[in-house]
Amino acid sequence: MISNNIYKKIVSNAEIQNILLEYFDFEMIKASRNTKDYFFIIDYQATVLAQDASGGIFALIEDIKDSPIIYVSSEGQAGKVGERFEDFIIVMVTCPFWRDLLKFSGNGQVSEMRRALPFLKDEILEDFPNIEEYKNMIISELSLWTISDPVQSLYNSIVSEPQIPVFSIEGDKFDSLFNSYVVTDNPHWRNKVQ
């Protein structure tokens, strides 16, 4: 069903799966092509392959060149998060708070995402002081390359063509993954903004 080498490496390695779950909120599940079981409809052949703790779903789009990956949140937002599965894994491992970058994007402004980046880095280090060790392990075990600008990579994936519209079972189109919040909307960050 899924021919991606990175996917196969993850599925065959329980330790990697546990690290991705605990530190990156990415839980591999039994692959399924029945998107209605996950309460969304898409015009492409999608294979659901992972979920997060909030009920969000990750699906591979197999009938588009390079098989991009989409994220469908439990809150009615959806979009492409990687041109290829491995592109998303690299962004996720490099930037485990990628969902919060989208939340504090001011409706999709890269500059606002960059403003949020240092605050999110500080917060994740408070919660997971050894996360860099796990990032390096995942990169090594999966033979991933590093990226210097995960913010731009994530942004480019979301806005690039083809756009992949996702609909609820009732036929309503899901909203963009970009949210309207900006850094100054966070009361903990507001006084630290320069």
mmCIF file of C-alpha atoms in Angstrom:
data_model
loop_
_atom_site.group_PDB
_atom_site.id
_atom_site.type_symbol
_atom_site.label_atom_id
_atom_site.label_comp_id
_atom_site.label_asym_id
_atom_site.label_seq_id
_atom_site.Cartn_x
_atom_site.Cartn_y
_atom_site.Cartn_z
ATOM 1 C CA MET A 1 0.000 0.000 0.000
ATOM 2 C CA ILE A 2 2.687 2.542 1.001
ATOM 3 C CA SER A 3 6.059 2.252 -0.708
ATOM 4 C CA ASN A 4 7.869 5.076 1.096
ATOM 5 C CA ASN A 5 11.208 3.988 2.631
ATOM 6 C CA ILE A 6 11.050 6.413 5.576
ATOM 7 C CA TYR A 7 7.561 5.157 6.387
ATOM 8 C CA LYS A 8 8.804 1.559 6.303
ATOM 9 C CA LYS A 9 11.733 2.410 8.596
ATOM 10 C CA ILE A 10 9.380 4.004 11.126
ATOM 11 C CA VAL A 11 6.854 1.158 11.037
ATOM 12 C CA SER A 12 9.582 -1.441 11.562
ATOM 13 C CA ASN A 13 11.217 0.324 14.530
ATOM 14 C CA ALA A 14 9.235 0.395 17.792
ATOM 15 C CA GLU A 15 11.772 2.671 19.507
ATOM 16 C CA ILE A 16 11.442 5.321 16.783
ATOM 17 C CA GLN A 17 7.655 5.034 16.957
ATOM 18 C CA ASN A 18 7.740 5.581 20.734
ATOM 19 C CA ILE A 19 9.992 8.633 20.424
ATOM 20 C CA LEU A 20 7.803 10.123 17.685
ATOM 21 C CA LEU A 21 4.759 9.589 19.880
ATOM 22 C CA GLU A 22 6.226 10.920 23.127
ATOM 23 C CA TYR A 23 8.242 13.880 21.851
ATOM 24 C CA PHE A 24 6.638 14.770 18.514
ATOM 25 C CA ASP A 25 2.942 13.839 19.033
ATOM 26 C CA PHE A 26 2.966 11.554 15.979
ATOM 27 C CA GLU A 27 1.489 8.091 16.488
ATOM 28 C CA MET A 28 1.622 5.545 13.697
ATOM 29 C CA ILE A 29 -1.667 3.683 13.254
ATOM 30 C CA LYS A 30 -2.823 0.869 11.000
ATOM 31 C CA ALA A 31 -2.910 2.311 7.485
ATOM 32 C CA SER A 32 -6.438 2.813 6.161
ATOM 33 C CA ARG A 33 -7.894 4.146 2.933
ATOM 34 C CA ASN A 34 -11.346 4.632 4.432
ATOM 35 C CA THR A 35 -11.232 8.345 5.228
ATOM 36 C CA LYS A 36 -14.913 8.367 6.219
ATOM 37 C CA ASP A 37 -13.904 6.411 9.334
ATOM 38 C CA TYR A 38 -11.908 9.531 10.230
ATOM 39 C CA PHE A 39 -14.734 11.932 9.342
ATOM 40 C CA PHE A 40 -13.299 13.515 6.220
ATOM 41 C CA ILE A 41 -13.663 13.200 2.462
ATOM 42 C CA ILE A 42 -11.069 14.013 -0.161
ATOM 43 C CA ASP A 43 -11.062 13.853 -3.965
ATOM 44 C CA TYR A 44 -7.802 11.884 -4.010
ATOM 45 C CA GLN A 45 -6.695 8.420 -2.894
ATOM 46 C CA ALA A 46 -5.675 9.056 0.722
ATOM 47 C CA THR A 47 -4.132 6.602 3.156
ATOM 48 C CA VAL A 48 -4.474 7.539 6.822
ATOM 49 C CA LEU A 49 -1.263 6.488 8.560
ATOM 50 C CA ALA A 50 -0.831 8.449 11.795
ATOM 51 C CA GLN A 51 -2.668 10.527 14.379
ATOM 52 C CA ASP A 52 -1.882 12.982 17.150
ATOM 53 C CA ALA A 53 -3.142 13.212 20.726
ATOM 54 C CA SER A 54 -5.852 15.737 19.849
ATOM 55 C CA GLY A 55 -7.436 13.447 17.253
ATOM 56 C CA GLY A 56 -5.755 14.990 14.225
ATOM 57 C CA ILE A 57 -4.999 12.661 11.329
ATOM 58 C CA PHE A 58 -2.069 12.431 8.919
ATOM 59 C CA ALA A 59 -2.762 10.977 5.474
ATOM 60 C CA LEU A 60 -0.615 10.256 2.445
ATOM 61 C CA ILE A 61 -2.074 11.285 -0.927
ATOM 62 C CA GLU A 62 -0.953 8.485 -3.205
ATOM 63 C CA ASP A 63 -2.332 9.591 -6.566
ATOM 64 C CA ILE A 64 -0.429 12.885 -6.724
ATOM 65 C CA LYS A 65 3.232 13.017 -7.773
ATOM 66 C CA ASP A 66 5.605 12.528 -4.801
ATOM 67 C CA SER A 67 2.680 11.523 -2.513
ATOM 68 C CA PRO A 68 2.239 14.637 -0.349
ATOM 69 C CA ILE A 69 1.041 14.348 3.234
ATOM 70 C CA ILE A 70 -1.937 16.211 4.657
ATOM 71 C CA TYR A 71 -2.933 16.956 8.225
ATOM 72 C CA VAL A 72 -6.615 16.989 9.173
ATOM 73 C CA SER A 73 -7.143 18.523 12.618
ATOM 74 C CA SER A 74 -9.927 17.589 14.992
ATOM 75 C CA GLU A 75 -11.030 21.242 14.876
ATOM 76 C CA GLY A 76 -12.014 21.440 11.207
ATOM 77 C CA GLN A 77 -8.722 22.567 9.692
ATOM 78 C CA ALA A 78 -6.765 20.708 7.028
ATOM 79 C CA GLY A 79 -3.992 21.140 4.527
ATOM 80 C CA LYS A 80 -0.848 19.799 2.972
ATOM 81 C CA VAL A 81 2.062 19.762 5.428
ATOM 82 C CA GLY A 82 4.680 18.079 3.260
ATOM 83 C CA GLU A 83 5.351 17.717 -0.454
ATOM 84 C CA ARG A 84 6.466 14.191 0.431
ATOM 85 C CA PHE A 85 6.192 12.100 3.591
ATOM 86 C CA GLU A 86 9.889 12.512 4.398
ATOM 87 C CA ASP A 87 9.671 16.297 3.910
ATOM 88 C CA PHE A 88 7.028 16.479 6.619
ATOM 89 C CA ILE A 89 8.953 14.154 8.960
ATOM 90 C CA ILE A 90 12.000 16.423 8.638
ATOM 91 C CA VAL A 91 9.939 19.542 9.414
ATOM 92 C CA MET A 92 8.211 17.801 12.332
ATOM 93 C CA VAL A 93 11.479 16.562 13.849
ATOM 94 C CA THR A 94 13.246 19.888 13.301
ATOM 95 C CA CYS A 95 10.263 21.875 14.518
ATOM 96 C CA PRO A 96 8.093 19.724 16.848
ATOM 97 C CA PHE A 97 5.877 22.718 17.641
ATOM 98 C CA TRP A 98 4.875 23.134 13.971
ATOM 99 C CA ARG A 99 1.157 23.243 14.872
ATOM 100 C CA ASP A 100 1.780 26.256 17.115
ATOM 101 C CA LEU A 101 3.713 27.990 14.340
ATOM 102 C CA LEU A 102 0.563 27.710 12.246
ATOM 103 C CA LYS A 103 -1.603 28.832 15.152
ATOM 104 C CA PHE A 104 0.491 31.988 15.619
ATOM 105 C CA SER A 105 0.883 32.738 11.903
ATOM 106 C CA GLY A 106 -1.447 35.743 11.661
ATOM 107 C CA ASN A 107 -3.382 34.001 8.864
ATOM 108 C CA GLY A 108 -0.307 32.644 7.120
ATOM 109 C CA GLN A 109 2.397 35.282 7.532
ATOM 110 C CA VAL A 110 5.904 33.791 7.506
ATOM 111 C CA SER A 111 7.178 36.827 9.424
ATOM 112 C CA GLU A 112 4.725 36.143 12.258
ATOM 113 C CA MET A 113 5.693 32.474 12.318
ATOM 114 C CA ARG A 114 9.340 33.540 12.638
ATOM 115 C CA ARG A 115 8.436 35.830 15.551
ATOM 116 C CA ALA A 116 6.824 32.877 17.356
ATOM 117 C CA LEU A 117 9.758 30.529 16.723
ATOM 118 C CA PRO A 118 12.064 31.526 19.628
ATOM 119 C CA PHE A 119 9.192 31.450 22.136
ATOM 120 C CA LEU A 120 8.127 27.999 20.985
ATOM 121 C CA LYS A 121 11.720 26.732 21.093
ATOM 122 C CA ASP A 122 12.051 27.931 24.699
ATOM 123 C CA GLU A 123 8.764 26.296 25.683
ATOM 124 C CA ILE A 124 9.602 22.925 24.195
ATOM 125 C CA LEU A 125 13.007 22.916 25.895
ATOM 126 C CA GLU A 126 11.274 23.577 29.215
ATOM 127 C CA ASP A 127 8.950 20.616 28.647
ATOM 128 C CA PHE A 128 11.513 18.305 27.024
ATOM 129 C CA PRO A 129 15.060 19.386 27.955
ATOM 130 C CA ASN A 130 16.580 16.423 26.090
ATOM 131 C CA ILE A 131 14.603 16.819 22.870
ATOM 132 C CA GLU A 132 17.709 17.713 20.838
ATOM 133 C CA GLU A 133 19.131 14.274 21.637
ATOM 134 C CA TYR A 134 15.968 12.643 20.299
ATOM 135 C CA LYS A 135 15.897 14.876 17.223
ATOM 136 C CA ASN A 136 19.446 13.823 16.377
ATOM 137 C CA MET A 137 18.625 10.169 16.961
ATOM 138 C CA ILE A 138 15.609 10.285 14.630
ATOM 139 C CA ILE A 139 17.599 12.114 11.945
ATOM 140 C CA SER A 140 20.365 9.518 12.176
ATOM 141 C CA GLU A 141 18.141 6.414 12.363
ATOM 142 C CA LEU A 142 15.976 7.511 9.436
ATOM 143 C CA SER A 143 18.929 8.870 7.399
ATOM 144 C CA LEU A 144 17.232 12.262 7.118
ATOM 145 C CA TRP A 145 18.874 15.445 5.953
ATOM 146 C CA THR A 146 18.676 18.640 7.975
ATOM 147 C CA ILE A 147 16.925 21.807 6.883
ATOM 148 C CA SER A 148 18.010 25.276 7.860
ATOM 149 C CA ASP A 149 14.602 26.926 7.618
ATOM 150 C CA PRO A 150 11.742 24.675 8.783
ATOM 151 C CA VAL A 151 9.387 27.666 8.995
ATOM 152 C CA GLN A 152 9.765 28.410 5.290
ATOM 153 C CA SER A 153 9.566 24.699 4.409
ATOM 154 C CA LEU A 154 6.310 24.277 6.325
ATOM 155 C CA TYR A 155 4.855 27.461 4.853
ATOM 156 C CA ASN A 156 5.848 26.451 1.304
ATOM 157 C CA SER A 157 4.214 23.037 1.695
ATOM 158 C CA ILE A 158 0.930 24.553 2.788
ATOM 159 C CA VAL A 159 0.689 27.215 0.086
ATOM 160 C CA SER A 160 2.164 25.259 -2.836
ATOM 161 C CA GLU A 161 0.172 23.624 -5.608
ATOM 162 C CA PRO A 162 -1.620 21.394 -5.813
ATOM 163 C CA GLN A 163 -3.922 22.522 -3.053
ATOM 164 C CA ILE A 164 -5.726 19.528 -1.574
ATOM 165 C CA PRO A 165 -9.224 20.457 -0.381
ATOM 166 C CA VAL A 166 -10.582 18.352 2.468
ATOM 167 C CA PHE A 167 -14.274 18.129 3.342
ATOM 168 C CA SER A 168 -16.319 16.959 6.293
ATOM 169 C CA ILE A 169 -18.710 14.042 5.845
ATOM 170 C CA GLU A 170 -21.472 16.680 5.528
ATOM 171 C CA GLY A 171 -19.623 18.310 2.618
ATOM 172 C CA ASP A 172 -18.261 21.419 4.372
ATOM 173 C CA LYS A 173 -14.751 22.425 3.326
ATOM 174 C CA PHE A 174 -12.212 22.365 6.150
ATOM 175 C CA ASP A 175 -10.510 25.648 7.049
ATOM 176 C CA SER A 176 -6.863 26.469 6.407
ATOM 177 C CA LEU A 177 -4.247 25.265 8.885
ATOM 178 C CA PHE A 178 -3.144 28.889 9.293
ATOM 179 C CA ASN A 179 -4.765 30.585 12.271
ATOM 180 C CA SER A 180 -5.213 34.282 12.973
ATOM 181 C CA TYR A 181 -3.292 34.532 16.256
ATOM 182 C CA VAL A 182 -0.087 36.547 16.442
ATOM 183 C CA VAL A 183 2.703 36.523 19.022
ATOM 184 C CA THR A 184 1.227 39.431 20.973
ATOM 185 C CA ASP A 185 -1.999 37.449 21.475
ATOM 186 C CA ASN A 186 -0.102 35.148 23.832
ATOM 187 C CA PRO A 187 -0.041 36.804 27.277
ATOM 188 C CA HIS A 188 3.203 35.026 28.241
ATOM 189 C CA TRP A 189 5.018 36.325 25.177
ATOM 190 C CA ARG A 190 3.475 39.796 24.911
ATOM 191 C CA ASN A 191 5.888 41.521 27.304
ATOM 192 C CA LYS A 192 8.924 39.802 25.781
ATOM 193 C CA VAL A 193 8.293 40.957 22.210
ATOM 194 C CA GLN A 194 10.829 43.478 21.044
#
